[in-house]
CSV table of C-alpha atoms and ligand atoms in Angstrom, one decimal:
chain,number,residue,atom,x,y,z
A,21,MET,CA,0.0,0.0,0.0
A,22,ARG,CA,2.7,2.4,0.9
A,23,PRO,CA,4.6,2.3,-2.4
A,24,LEU,CA,1.4,2.9,-4.3
A,25,ILE,CA,0.6,6.0,-2.3
A,26,PHE,CA,4.1,7.3,-3.0
A,27,LEU,CA,3.7,6.7,-6.7
A,28,GLY,CA,0.4,8.5,-6.6
A,29,ALA,CA,2.0,11.5,-4.9
A,30,ALA,CA,4.9,11.5,-7.4
A,31,GLY,CA,2.5,11.4,-10.3
A,32,LEU,CA,0.6,14.3,-9.0
A,33,ALA,CA,3.7,16.4,-8.4
A,34,ALA,CA,5.0,15.6,-11.9
A,35,GLY,CA,1.7,16.7,-13.4
A,36,SER,CA,1.4,20.0,-11.7
A,37,PRO,CA,3.6,23.0,-12.1
A,38,ALA,CA,6.1,23.2,-9.2
A,39,ALA,CA,5.2,26.1,-7.0
A,40,ALA,CA,8.1,27.9,-5.4
A,41,PRO,CA,8.5,26.4,-2.0
A,42,GLN,CA,8.1,28.9,0.8
A,43,VAL,CA,8.8,27.5,4.2
A,44,VAL,CA,7.9,30.8,5.9
A,45,ASN,CA,6.0,33.8,4.7
A,46,PHE,CA,8.1,36.9,4.8
A,47,ASP,CA,5.1,39.3,4.5
A,48,ILE,CA,3.8,37.8,7.8
A,49,ILE,CA,7.3,38.0,9.4
A,50,ASN,CA,7.7,41.6,8.4
A,51,ALA,CA,4.2,42.6,9.6
A,52,ALA,CA,4.6,41.0,13.0
A,53,PRO,CA,5.1,43.6,15.8
A,54,ASP,CA,8.5,43.8,17.4
A,55,PRO,CA,8.9,43.2,21.1
A,56,SER,CA,9.2,46.3,23.2
A,57,ILE,CA,12.6,45.4,24.6
A,58,THR,CA,15.5,43.4,23.1
A,59,GLY,CA,18.2,43.8,25.7
A,60,PRO,CA,18.9,45.1,29.2
A,61,PRO,CA,18.3,48.9,29.6
A,62,LEU,CA,20.7,51.3,31.2
A,63,PHE,CA,20.7,52.3,34.8
A,64,ILE,CA,19.4,49.1,36.4
A,65,GLY,CA,21.0,46.0,37.8
A,66,THR,CA,18.1,43.6,37.9
A,67,GLN,CA,15.2,43.2,35.5
A,68,THR,CA,12.7,40.3,35.8
A,69,GLY,CA,9.2,39.6,34.4
A,70,VAL,CA,10.1,40.8,30.9
A,71,TYR,CA,8.1,38.2,29.1
A,72,ASN,CA,4.4,38.3,29.9
A,73,ALA,CA,3.1,34.8,28.8
A,74,THR,CA,-0.5,35.9,29.4
A,75,ALA,CA,-0.2,38.9,27.2
A,76,ALA,CA,1.5,36.7,24.5
A,77,VAL,CA,-1.3,34.2,24.5
A,78,ALA,CA,-3.8,37.0,24.3
A,79,SER,CA,-2.0,38.4,21.2
A,80,ALA,CA,-2.2,34.9,19.7
A,81,THR,CA,-6.0,34.9,20.1
A,82,ALA,CA,-6.3,38.4,18.7
A,83,ALA,CA,-4.2,37.4,15.7
A,84,VAL,CA,-7.1,35.3,14.3
A,85,ILE,CA,-9.3,37.7,12.3
A,86,GLY,CA,-11.4,35.3,10.2
A,87,VAL,CA,-12.0,31.9,8.8
A,88,ALA,CA,-9.0,30.0,7.4
A,89,THR,CA,-8.9,26.6,5.6
A,90,ALA,CA,-6.5,24.3,3.9
A,91,ALA,CA,-6.4,24.0,0.1
A,92,ALA,CA,-6.6,20.2,-0.1
A,93,ASN,CA,-10.2,18.9,-0.5
A,94,ALA,CA,-11.4,15.7,1.2
A,95,ALA,CA,-11.0,13.6,-1.9
A,96,GLU,CA,-7.4,14.6,-2.4
A,97,ARG,CA,-6.6,14.1,1.2
A,98,ARG,CA,-8.5,10.7,1.3
A,99,ASP,CA,-6.7,9.3,-1.7
A,100,LEU,CA,-3.2,10.3,-0.6
A,101,GLU,CA,-3.3,10.4,3.1
A,102,GLU,CA,-5.6,7.8,4.4
A,103,ARG,CA,-3.6,7.2,7.6
A,104,THR,CA,-2.4,9.8,9.8
A,105,PHE,CA,0.7,9.9,12.0
A,106,CYS,CA,-1.1,10.6,15.2
A,107,PHE,CA,-3.7,7.9,14.6
A,108,LEU,CA,-1.4,5.0,14.0
A,109,GLY,CA,1.6,5.9,16.1
A,110,TRP,CA,5.1,7.0,15.7
A,111,GLY,CA,6.6,5.4,12.6
A,112,PRO,CA,7.3,7.4,9.4
A,113,ALA,CA,5.3,4.8,7.5
A,114,CYS,CA,2.2,6.4,8.9
A,115,SER,CA,2.5,9.8,7.3
A,116,LYS,CA,2.7,11.2,3.8
A,117,ASN,CA,4.3,14.4,2.9
A,118,TYR,CA,1.5,15.3,0.6
A,119,GLY,CA,1.8,18.2,-1.8
A,120,ASN,CA,5.3,19.0,-1.0
A,121,PRO,CA,8.5,17.1,-1.8
A,122,VAL,CA,11.2,17.2,0.8
A,123,ILE,CA,13.7,19.9,-0.1
A,124,SER,CA,16.7,21.2,1.6
A,125,ALA,CA,17.5,24.9,2.1
A,126,PRO,CA,17.8,26.7,-1.2
A,127,ALA,CA,21.3,27.7,-2.0
A,128,ARG,CA,22.4,31.3,-1.6
A,129,PRO,CA,21.8,33.1,-4.8
A,130,THR,CA,25.1,33.8,-6.5
A,131,SER,CA,23.9,37.2,-7.6
A,132,THR,CA,23.6,38.4,-4.0
A,133,PRO,CA,26.4,40.8,-3.3
A,134,CYS,CA,28.4,39.7,-0.3
A,135,THR,CA,28.8,43.1,1.1
A,136,THR,CA,25.1,43.5,1.9
A,137,THR,CA,25.0,40.3,4.0
A,138,THR,CA,28.0,40.7,6.2
A,139,THR,CA,27.1,40.4,9.9
A,140,THR,CA,29.5,41.6,12.6
A,141,THR,CA,30.2,39.0,15.3
A,142,SER,CA,32.7,40.8,17.4
A,143,ARG,CA,35.3,43.4,17.6
A,144,PRO,CA,38.7,41.9,17.5
A,145,VAL,CA,39.9,41.0,21.0
A,146,THR,CA,43.4,42.0,22.0
A,147,THR,CA,44.6,40.5,25.3
A,148,SER,CA,48.0,42.1,25.3
A,149,GLY,CA,48.9,45.4,26.9
A,150,PRO,CA,50.1,46.8,30.1
A,151,VAL,CA,47.0,46.5,32.2
A,152,VAL,CA,47.0,46.6,36.0
A,153,THR,CA,43.9,45.7,38.0
A,154,THR,CA,44.8,46.0,41.6
A,155,ALA,CA,42.1,48.4,43.0
A,156,PRO,CA,39.6,46.5,45.1
A,157,PRO,CA,36.0,46.4,44.1
A,158,THR,CA,34.0,49.4,45.3
A,159,THR,CA,30.3,50.0,45.6
A,160,SER,CA,29.2,53.1,43.8
A,161,ASN,CA,28.5,55.8,46.2
A,162,GLY,CA,31.6,57.9,46.0
A,163,VAL,CA,30.3,60.7,43.8
A,164,PRO,CA,32.7,63.8,44.2
A,165,SER,CA,30.9,66.7,45.8
A,166,THR,CA,32.1,68.9,42.9
A,167,CYS,CA,29.8,67.0,40.6
A,168,THR,CA,26.4,68.6,40.7
A,169,PRO,CA,23.3,68.5,38.5
A,170,VAL,CA,23.2,71.1,35.7
A,171,SER,CA,19.9,73.0,35.2
A,172,TRP,CA,17.9,70.3,36.7
A,173,THR,CA,15.3,70.3,39.4
A,174,ASN,CA,14.2,67.0,40.8
A,175,THR,CA,10.4,67.2,40.5
A,176,PHE,CA,9.9,63.5,41.3
A,177,VAL,CA,7.8,62.6,44.2
A,178,PHE,CA,8.1,59.2,45.9
A,179,THR,CA,5.5,56.5,45.9
A,180,SER,CA,5.1,53.0,47.3
A,181,ASP,CA,4.2,49.8,45.6
A,182,GLN,CA,3.5,46.4,47.2
A,183,ALA,CA,6.0,44.8,44.8
A,184,CYS,CA,8.8,47.1,45.9
A,185,PRO,CA,10.6,46.8,49.2
A,186,THR,CA,11.0,50.6,49.5
A,187,PRO,CA,9.5,53.8,48.0
A,188,TYR,CA,10.6,54.9,44.6
A,189,GLU,CA,10.4,58.0,42.6
A,190,ILE,CA,7.3,58.5,40.5
A,191,GLY,CA,8.3,58.4,36.9
A,192,THR,CA,10.7,55.5,37.5
A,193,PHE,CA,10.0,52.0,38.5
A,194,CYS,CA,10.7,49.3,41.2
A,195,GLY,CA,14.0,48.3,39.7
A,196,PHE,CA,15.5,51.7,40.6
A,197,VAL,CA,15.0,51.1,44.3
A,198,GLY,CA,18.0,50.3,46.5
A,199,THR,CA,20.7,52.3,44.9
A,200,PRO,CA,22.5,53.0,47.0
A,201,SER,CA,21.2,50.3,49.4
A,202,VAL,CA,20.6,52.8,52.2
A,203,PRO,CA,18.2,55.8,52.2
A,204,PRO,CA,17.8,58.3,50.8
A,205,TYR,CA,17.0,56.4,47.7
A,206,ILE,CA,18.5,58.0,44.6
A,207,ASN,CA,17.2,57.3,41.2
A,208,PRO,CA,20.2,56.3,39.1
A,209,GLU,CA,18.6,58.3,36.3
A,210,ASP,CA,19.1,61.5,38.2
A,211,PRO,CA,22.1,63.6,37.1
A,212,CYS,CA,25.3,62.6,39.0
A,213,ALA,CA,23.4,59.7,40.7
A,214,PRO,CA,25.5,56.7,41.8
A,215,GLN,CA,25.1,53.7,39.5
A,216,PRO,CA,24.3,50.3,40.8
A,217,ASP,CA,26.5,47.4,41.7
A,218,GLY,CA,30.1,47.4,40.4
A,219,PHE,CA,31.4,44.2,42.0
A,220,GLY,CA,34.2,43.6,39.5
A,221,PRO,CA,37.9,44.6,39.9
A,222,LYS,CA,38.6,48.0,38.5
A,223,THR,CA,40.9,48.7,35.5
A,224,THR,CA,43.9,50.9,35.7
A,225,PRO,CA,44.4,53.0,33.7
A,226,ASP,CA,40.7,53.8,33.6
A,227,THR,CA,40.1,53.8,29.9
A,228,ALA,CA,37.7,51.8,27.7
A,229,ASP,CA,40.7,50.5,25.7
A,230,ALA,CA,42.4,49.2,28.8
A,231,PHE,CA,39.2,47.7,30.1
A,232,GLU,CA,38.7,45.7,26.9
A,233,LYS,CA,42.3,44.4,27.1
A,234,ASN,CA,42.2,43.6,30.8
A,235,GLU,CA,43.6,40.1,31.1
A,236,VAL,CA,42.0,39.6,34.5
A,237,TYR,CA,38.6,39.8,32.8
A,238,HIS,CA,39.6,37.6,29.8
A,239,ARG,CA,40.9,34.9,32.2
A,240,MET,CA,37.6,34.9,34.0
A,241,ALA,CA,35.7,34.3,30.7
A,242,GLN,CA,38.3,31.8,29.3
A,243,SER,CA,38.4,29.7,32.4
A,244,ALA,CA,34.7,29.5,33.1
A,245,GLY,CA,33.3,26.1,32.5
A,246,SER,CA,29.9,25.1,31.2
A,247,PRO,CA,27.2,24.6,33.8
A,248,LYS,CA,25.5,21.2,33.8
A,249,GLY,CA,23.0,21.0,31.0
A,250,TYR,CA,24.4,23.8,28.9
A,251,THR,CA,26.5,24.0,25.8
A,252,GLN,CA,28.9,26.9,25.4
A,253,THR,CA,28.2,28.8,22.1
A,254,PHE,CA,30.8,31.5,22.3
A,255,LYS,CA,33.6,32.6,24.5
A,256,ASP,CA,35.2,35.9,25.6
A,257,LEU,CA,33.7,38.2,23.0
A,258,ASN,CA,33.7,42.0,23.3
A,259,ALA,CA,29.9,42.2,22.7
A,260,ALA,CA,26.8,41.2,24.5
A,261,VAL,CA,23.7,39.5,23.1
A,262,ASN,CA,20.8,41.6,21.8
A,263,ALA,CA,17.7,39.9,20.4
A,264,ASN,CA,13.9,39.7,20.4
A,265,SER,CA,14.0,36.8,22.9
A,266,TYR,CA,15.4,39.0,25.9
A,267,MET,CA,14.0,37.7,29.2
A,268,GLY,CA,15.8,39.5,32.0
A,269,LEU,CA,19.0,40.8,33.7
A,270,TYR,CA,20.8,40.0,36.9
A,271,THR,CA,24.0,41.8,38.0
A,272,LEU,CA,26.2,39.2,39.8
A,273,GLN,CA,28.9,39.6,42.5
A,274,SER,CA,31.4,37.5,40.6
A,275,TYR,CA,31.9,35.9,37.1
A,276,ASP,CA,29.7,33.1,38.2
A,277,VAL,CA,28.2,31.0,35.3
A,278,GLN,CA,26.5,28.6,37.7
A,279,THR,CA,24.5,31.4,39.4
A,280,CYS,CA,23.5,32.7,36.0
A,281,ALA,CA,22.5,29.2,34.9
A,282,ASP,CA,20.4,28.9,38.0
A,283,LYS,CA,18.6,32.1,37.2
A,284,CYS,CA,17.9,30.8,33.7
A,285,ASP,CA,16.7,27.4,35.1
A,286,SER,CA,14.3,29.1,37.5
A,287,THR,CA,12.8,31.3,34.7
A,288,ASP,CA,10.1,29.8,32.7
A,289,LEU,CA,11.0,29.5,29.0
A,290,CYS,CA,14.6,30.6,29.5
A,291,THR,CA,16.9,28.4,27.5
A,292,ALA,CA,20.1,30.4,27.3
A,293,PHE,CA,22.2,33.0,29.0
A,294,ASN,CA,25.0,35.5,28.3
A,295,LEU,CA,27.5,36.4,31.0
A,296,TYR,CA,29.8,39.4,30.5
A,297,ILE,CA,31.7,42.2,32.1
A,298,GLU,CA,30.5,45.7,31.4
A,299,ARG,CA,32.3,49.0,31.9
A,300,ASP,CA,29.8,51.3,33.5
A,301,PRO,CA,30.1,54.9,34.9
A,302,GLU,CA,30.3,55.2,38.6
A,303,TRP,CA,27.8,58.0,38.5
A,304,ASN,CA,25.4,59.2,35.9
A,305,PRO,CA,27.2,61.7,33.7
A,306,GLU,CA,23.9,62.9,32.0
A,307,ARG,CA,23.1,66.5,33.0
A,308,CYS,CA,25.9,66.4,35.5
A,309,SER,CA,28.6,69.1,35.8
A,310,CYS,CA,31.2,66.3,35.7
A,311,THR,CA,30.8,64.8,32.3
A,312,GLY,CA,31.7,61.3,31.0
A,313,GLU,CA,35.4,62.0,30.7
A,314,ASP,CA,35.5,62.8,34.4
A,315,VAL,CA,33.6,59.8,35.5
A,316,SER,CA,35.5,56.8,36.9
A,317,SER,CA,34.3,53.4,35.8
A,318,ILE,CA,32.9,50.4,37.6
A,319,ALA,CA,32.9,46.8,36.4
A,320,ASN,CA,29.6,45.0,36.4
A,321,TYR,CA,29.1,41.2,36.0
A,322,LYS,CA,26.0,41.1,33.9
A,323,CYS,CA,23.9,37.9,33.4
A,324,THR,CA,21.2,38.2,30.8
A,325,LEU,CA,18.5,35.5,30.1
A,326,TRP,CA,17.1,34.5,26.7
A,327,GLY,CA,14.1,32.5,25.5
A,328,SER,CA,16.1,31.1,22.6
A,329,GLY,CA,19.6,30.0,21.9
A,330,VAL,CA,22.5,32.6,21.9
A,331,GLN,CA,24.6,32.1,18.8
A,332,PRO,CA,27.7,34.3,18.3
A,333,GLY,CA,25.8,36.3,15.6
A,334,ALA,CA,23.5,37.6,18.3
A,335,ALA,CA,26.4,39.3,20.2
A,336,VAL,CA,25.9,42.7,18.6
A,337,ASN,CA,25.9,45.0,21.5
A,338,PHE,CA,29.4,46.6,21.8
A,339,GLY,CA,28.3,49.1,24.3
A,340,GLN,CA,27.6,52.8,23.8
A,341,THR,CA,28.6,56.3,24.9
A,342,ARG,CA,26.9,57.9,27.8
A,343,ASP,CA,27.6,61.7,27.7
A,344,GLY,CA,31.2,61.1,27.0
A,345,PHE,CA,31.6,57.9,29.0
A,346,ASP,CA,32.4,54.8,27.0
A,347,VAL,CA,30.4,51.8,28.0
A,348,VAL,CA,32.2,48.7,26.7
A,349,ILE,CA,31.8,45.0,27.1
A,350,THR,CA,34.3,42.2,27.5
A,351,GLY,CA,34.6,38.6,28.6
A,352,SER,CA,31.2,37.8,27.0
A,353,ASN,CA,30.3,34.1,27.2
A,354,GLY,CA,27.2,32.4,25.7
A,355,TYR,CA,25.5,29.2,26.9
A,356,GLU,CA,22.4,27.4,25.7
A,357,LYS,CA,20.3,24.4,26.4
A,358,THR,CA,17.8,24.7,23.5
A,359,ASN,CA,18.6,21.2,22.1
A,360,THR,CA,17.9,19.4,25.3
A,361,THR,CA,14.9,21.4,26.5
A,362,THR,CA,11.5,19.9,26.0
A,363,PRO,CA,8.8,22.5,26.2
A,364,ALA,CA,5.8,21.8,28.4
A,365,THR,CA,3.1,20.3,26.2
A,366,PRO,CA,0.2,22.8,25.8
A,367,SER,CA,-3.1,21.7,27.2
A,368,GLY,CA,-5.4,20.2,24.5
A,369,TRP,CA,-2.4,18.8,22.5
A,370,THR,CA,-0.4,15.7,22.6
A,371,LYS,CA,2.5,13.7,21.1
A,372,PRO,CA,5.3,16.3,21.1
A,373,GLN,CA,7.8,15.7,18.4
A,374,GLN,CA,11.2,17.4,18.1
A,375,CYS,CA,12.0,18.3,14.4
A,376,LEU,CA,15.2,19.2,12.8
A,377,GLY,CA,13.6,21.9,10.7
A,378,ALA,CA,10.1,23.2,9.9
A,379,HIS,CA,7.1,21.4,8.5
A,380,ASP,CA,6.0,22.7,5.1
A,381,HIS,CA,2.9,21.1,3.5
A,382,PRO,CA,1.1,23.9,1.6
A,383,LYS,CA,-2.0,21.9,0.6
A,384,THR,CA,-2.9,21.0,4.2
A,385,CYS,CA,-1.8,24.2,5.8
A,386,ILE,CA,-4.6,26.2,7.4
A,387,GLY,CA,-2.5,29.2,8.5
A,388,GLU,CA,0.7,30.6,9.8
A,389,LYS,CA,1.8,33.4,12.0
A,390,MET,CA,4.9,34.9,13.5
A,391,PHE,CA,5.1,36.0,17.2
A,392,LYS,CA,8.4,37.9,17.7
A,393,GLY,CA,9.9,37.2,21.1
A,394,VAL,CA,10.8,34.2,23.1
A,395,PHE,CA,10.2,30.6,21.9
A,396,ASP,CA,6.8,29.7,23.4
A,397,VAL,CA,4.8,26.8,21.9
A,398,ASN,CA,1.8,27.9,23.9
A,399,VAL,CA,1.4,30.9,21.6
A,400,CYS,CA,0.9,28.5,18.7
A,401,ALA,CA,-1.4,26.2,20.6
A,402,THR,CA,-3.6,29.3,21.4
A,403,TYR,CA,-3.5,30.5,17.8
A,404,ALA,CA,-4.6,27.0,16.7
A,405,ALA,CA,-7.4,26.9,19.2
A,406,ALA,CA,-8.5,30.4,18.2
A,407,GLN,CA,-8.5,29.6,14.5
A,408,ASN,CA,-10.5,26.4,15.1
A,409,SER,CA,-13.1,28.3,17.1
A,410,ALA,CA,-13.3,31.1,14.6
A,411,ASN,CA,-14.0,28.4,11.9
A,412,VAL,CA,-16.6,26.6,14.1
A,413,ASN,CA,-18.4,29.9,14.7
A,414,SER,CA,-18.6,30.5,11.0
A,415,GLY,CA,-20.1,27.0,10.4
A,416,PHE,CA,-17.2,25.9,8.3
A,417,PHE,CA,-16.7,22.7,10.3
A,418,SER,CA,-20.0,21.1,9.4
A,419,LYS,CA,-20.0,22.5,5.8
A,420,PHE,CA,-16.8,20.8,4.8
A,421,MET,CA,-16.6,17.8,7.1
A,422,SER,CA,-16.2,14.7,4.8
A,423,ALA,CA,-17.4,11.2,5.5
A,424,PHE,CA,-13.9,10.3,6.4
A,425,GLY,CA,-13.6,12.9,9.1
A,426,TYR,CA,-11.1,15.2,7.2
A,427,ASN,CA,-11.9,18.8,7.7
A,428,PRO,CA,-9.8,21.3,5.8
A,429,SER,CA,-10.9,23.9,8.3
A,430,LYS,CA,-9.8,22.1,11.5
A,431,CYS,CA,-6.3,22.3,12.8
A,432,ILE,CA,-5.3,18.9,14.2
A,433,PHE,CA,-1.6,19.4,14.1
A,434,PHE,CA,0.7,22.4,14.5
A,435,ASN,CA,4.4,23.1,14.2
A,436,ALA,CA,6.1,25.8,16.4
A,437,PHE,CA,9.7,26.8,15.8
A,438,MET,CA,12.1,29.5,16.6
A,439,LEU,CA,13.0,31.4,13.4
A,440,THR,CA,16.5,32.8,13.3
A,441,GLU,CA,17.8,35.6,11.0
A,442,ASP,CA,21.5,35.4,10.5
A,443,GLY,CA,21.8,33.4,13.6
A,444,VAL,CA,19.8,35.8,15.7
A,445,ALA,CA,16.5,34.6,17.3
A,446,LYS,CA,13.5,36.4,15.8
A,447,GLY,CA,10.5,34.7,17.4
A,448,THR,CA,8.0,31.8,17.4
A,449,TYR,CA,6.7,30.9,14.0
A,450,CYS,CA,3.5,28.8,14.0
A,451,LYS,CA,2.1,26.7,11.2
A,452,LEU,CA,-1.3,25.0,11.5
A,453,PHE,CA,-2.3,21.9,9.5
A,454,ALA,CA,-5.5,19.9,8.8
A,455,GLN,CA,-3.3,16.8,8.6
A,456,GLN,CA,-0.8,15.1,10.9
A,457,TYR,CA,2.8,14.4,10.0
A,458,ASP,CA,5.7,12.5,11.3
A,459,ALA,CA,8.7,14.5,12.6
A,460,SER,CA,10.8,13.1,9.7
A,461,PHE,CA,9.0,15.5,7.4
A,462,GLY,CA,9.8,18.5,9.6
A,463,THR,CA,13.2,19.2,8.0
A,464,GLN,CA,12.7,22.3,6.0
A,465,VAL,CA,14.9,25.4,6.3
A,466,PRO,CA,13.8,28.7,4.9
A,467,GLY,CA,17.3,29.6,3.8
A,468,TRP,CA,18.4,32.8,2.0
A,469,ASN,CA,16.0,35.7,1.5
A,470,ASN,CA,16.8,39.2,0.6
A,471,GLY,CA,20.4,38.9,1.7
A,472,HIS,CA,19.7,37.2,5.1
A,473,PHE,CA,19.8,33.6,6.1
A,474,TYR,CA,16.7,32.3,7.9
A,475,GLY,CA,17.2,29.2,10.0
A,476,VAL,CA,15.1,27.0,12.3
A,477,GLU,CA,16.3,26.6,15.9
A,478,SER,CA,14.0,24.7,18.3
A,479,SER,CA,11.1,23.1,16.4
A,480,TRP,CA,8.3,21.0,17.9
A,481,SER,CA,5.1,19.6,16.5
A,482,TYR,CA,1.9,18.6,18.4
A,483,CYS,CA,-1.2,16.6,17.6
A,484,SER,CA,-4.7,17.6,18.8
A,485,ALA,CA,-5.5,15.5,21.9
B,163,NAG,C1,0.5,40.5,31.6
B,163,NAG,O1,-0.4,40.8,30.6
B,163,NAG,C2,-1.8,40.8,31.1
B,163,NAG,C3,-2.7,40.9,29.8
B,163,NAG,O2,-2.3,41.9,29.0
B,163,NAG,C4,-2.0,41.9,32.1
B,163,NAG,O3,-3.3,41.9,32.5
B,163,NAG,C5,-1.1,41.6,33.3
B,163,NAG,O4,-1.2,42.7,34.2
B,163,NAG,C6,0.4,41.5,32.8
B,163,NAG,N1,1.2,41.1,33.9
B,163,NAG,C7,2.3,41.7,34.2
B,163,NAG,C8,3.1,41.1,35.3
B,163,NAG,O5,2.7,42.7,33.6
B,164,NAG,C1,21.7,21.7,18.3
B,164,NAG,O1,21.4,20.7,17.4
B,164,NAG,C2,21.6,21.1,16.0
B,164,NAG,C3,21.1,20.1,15.1
B,164,NAG,O2,21.6,18.8,15.4
B,164,NAG,C4,23.1,21.4,15.8
B,164,NAG,O3,23.4,21.8,14.5
B,164,NAG,C5,23.6,22.4,16.8
B,164,NAG,O4,25.0,22.6,16.7
B,164,NAG,C6,23.2,22.0,18.2
B,164,NAG,N1,23.5,23.2,19.1
B,164,NAG,C7,24.2,23.0,20.2
B,164,NAG,C8,24.5,24.3,20.9
B,164,NAG,O5,24.7,22.0,20.5
C-alpha cells in the first residue's frame, strides 16, 4: 500500500507546475510587531518579568481575524493520506508528505552581493597590553561633591508599591530602588546619581581600551566552564547579546556561570544566558557638571537571560557612549540548552515531536503566524485553538466535514519553531495543519531571503488531543 501511495504522490507532483516552496511567509514576518525590549536597559542592575506569557497568549488569540482553511479537498486528502501519523503511532510509514517534496534549504543566490549580508560578530579581542587591576571592588556611592546636576530640578515625588521593598520616585519603577542600598533612595537616572553594583575589579588606567584588554577579565571568561545541562556557544567576545528573545537581567557579584545558569533554570521558557563584564560609569554623567570624561568606571558582571539560543551572531551590543563615558563589554560568554529542552506540552495537545527543521505542507496548511519574542509553543497552541473556534463559529466545520472525518478547516496538528535571522532569534513561528505528519517531514529550512539567512532553531510539532 505504501509504495502505491508514494507513486500517486509523485505522479501528482509531476503533473502540476512546481510552486516555489516557501517554508515561511516573509510578509507575515515583516508585519509581526517587534517586542518592546531586546536587551537590558541602562541604569538598572536587575530586571525580571520581561516576558508576559499571558499577554503573548492574548495576542495569539487576537491574531485570528477570520476563517482559514486548507487547500486540499477531502477527496485529495483521502486518496493520498488515508492514515495519519497521530492515529497510527510514531513510525514514518504512517504519514505522507502530501503536496510538498522534501527539499533542503535553497542555495544562496550567487547574484547576492556579499557586502550586503555581512554580519558583525565581534570586535577583535586583544589581550596584550600593560593593564593593571589592583584596585579593590568598590560600591558606587563615591560621587565627588564637585559633581552637581546642571539646570535640573528633581520634581519627582516618591511613591510605594507592594512589589517594591522601598518607596521609589514616581516616573521611575521598582528596579531603581535600593541604589544605594541605604536611604535616601536615589534614582540612578538622576544627574550625577551613583550607578548600581560594580562588583568587579577596577581597571587601571581607567580607559575603555584598557578595560577591553584587561587580562583579568579575559581569564575569567576563558576559564569559566559550562554549567551542567548547557552547551557553550561563544567565549570571551567583546559584545553582549541583543535579540527579540530577551527575558531579563541580573548583576552578579562575581563571574559566576552557575549562578547565571540557576537564574535561567528558574525562569520559565529561558533556554540560554549571556554572562559578560561591562564598563559602566560610577555615577550618571547625564546633565551632571562632571561629564563622561571625568567619571570613573565600575565593572559589572551582567547575566542576561534568553528565551532562545544565543549564537555568536547575536552578540551585537558593543556598548555605547553615555555623555562622553564609554560603556564597553568584554569577557562575554554564551551558553544554551535549546537542544535538550522539551517545552511543556500545551493543554489540548499531545505527542510532542522534536523536528530538525520546519514542517512545510502547503496543501494542508490552514494558516501561519509569527510572534516575535521568546520561543513559546503555547502561543501557537492558542493561535490554533482560536483559529478552530473562529472556523466553528462560521459554520465551516459542518460545511466541509467529509465522511472520512477530514476537515480542511480544522487544525489537528501544529508546528512551532524559533525562526532565526543570520543566527539571531526572531521569534516563534506557528504553522497550522489539517493533517498530521511525522517529525521526519519537519526538516525544511527557509534559507536565504533578501540577503539574510533564515534558520530554524527549536522546532516542535503537536497533535490535537
Ligand atoms: C500581563 O499581561 C496581562 C494581559 O495583557 C496583564 O493583565 C497583566 O497585568 C500583565 N502582567 C504583568 C506582570 O505585567
Ligand atoms: C543543536 O542541534 C543542532 C542540530 O543537530 C546542531 O546543529 C547544533 O549545533 C546544536 N546546538 C548546540 C549548541 O549543541
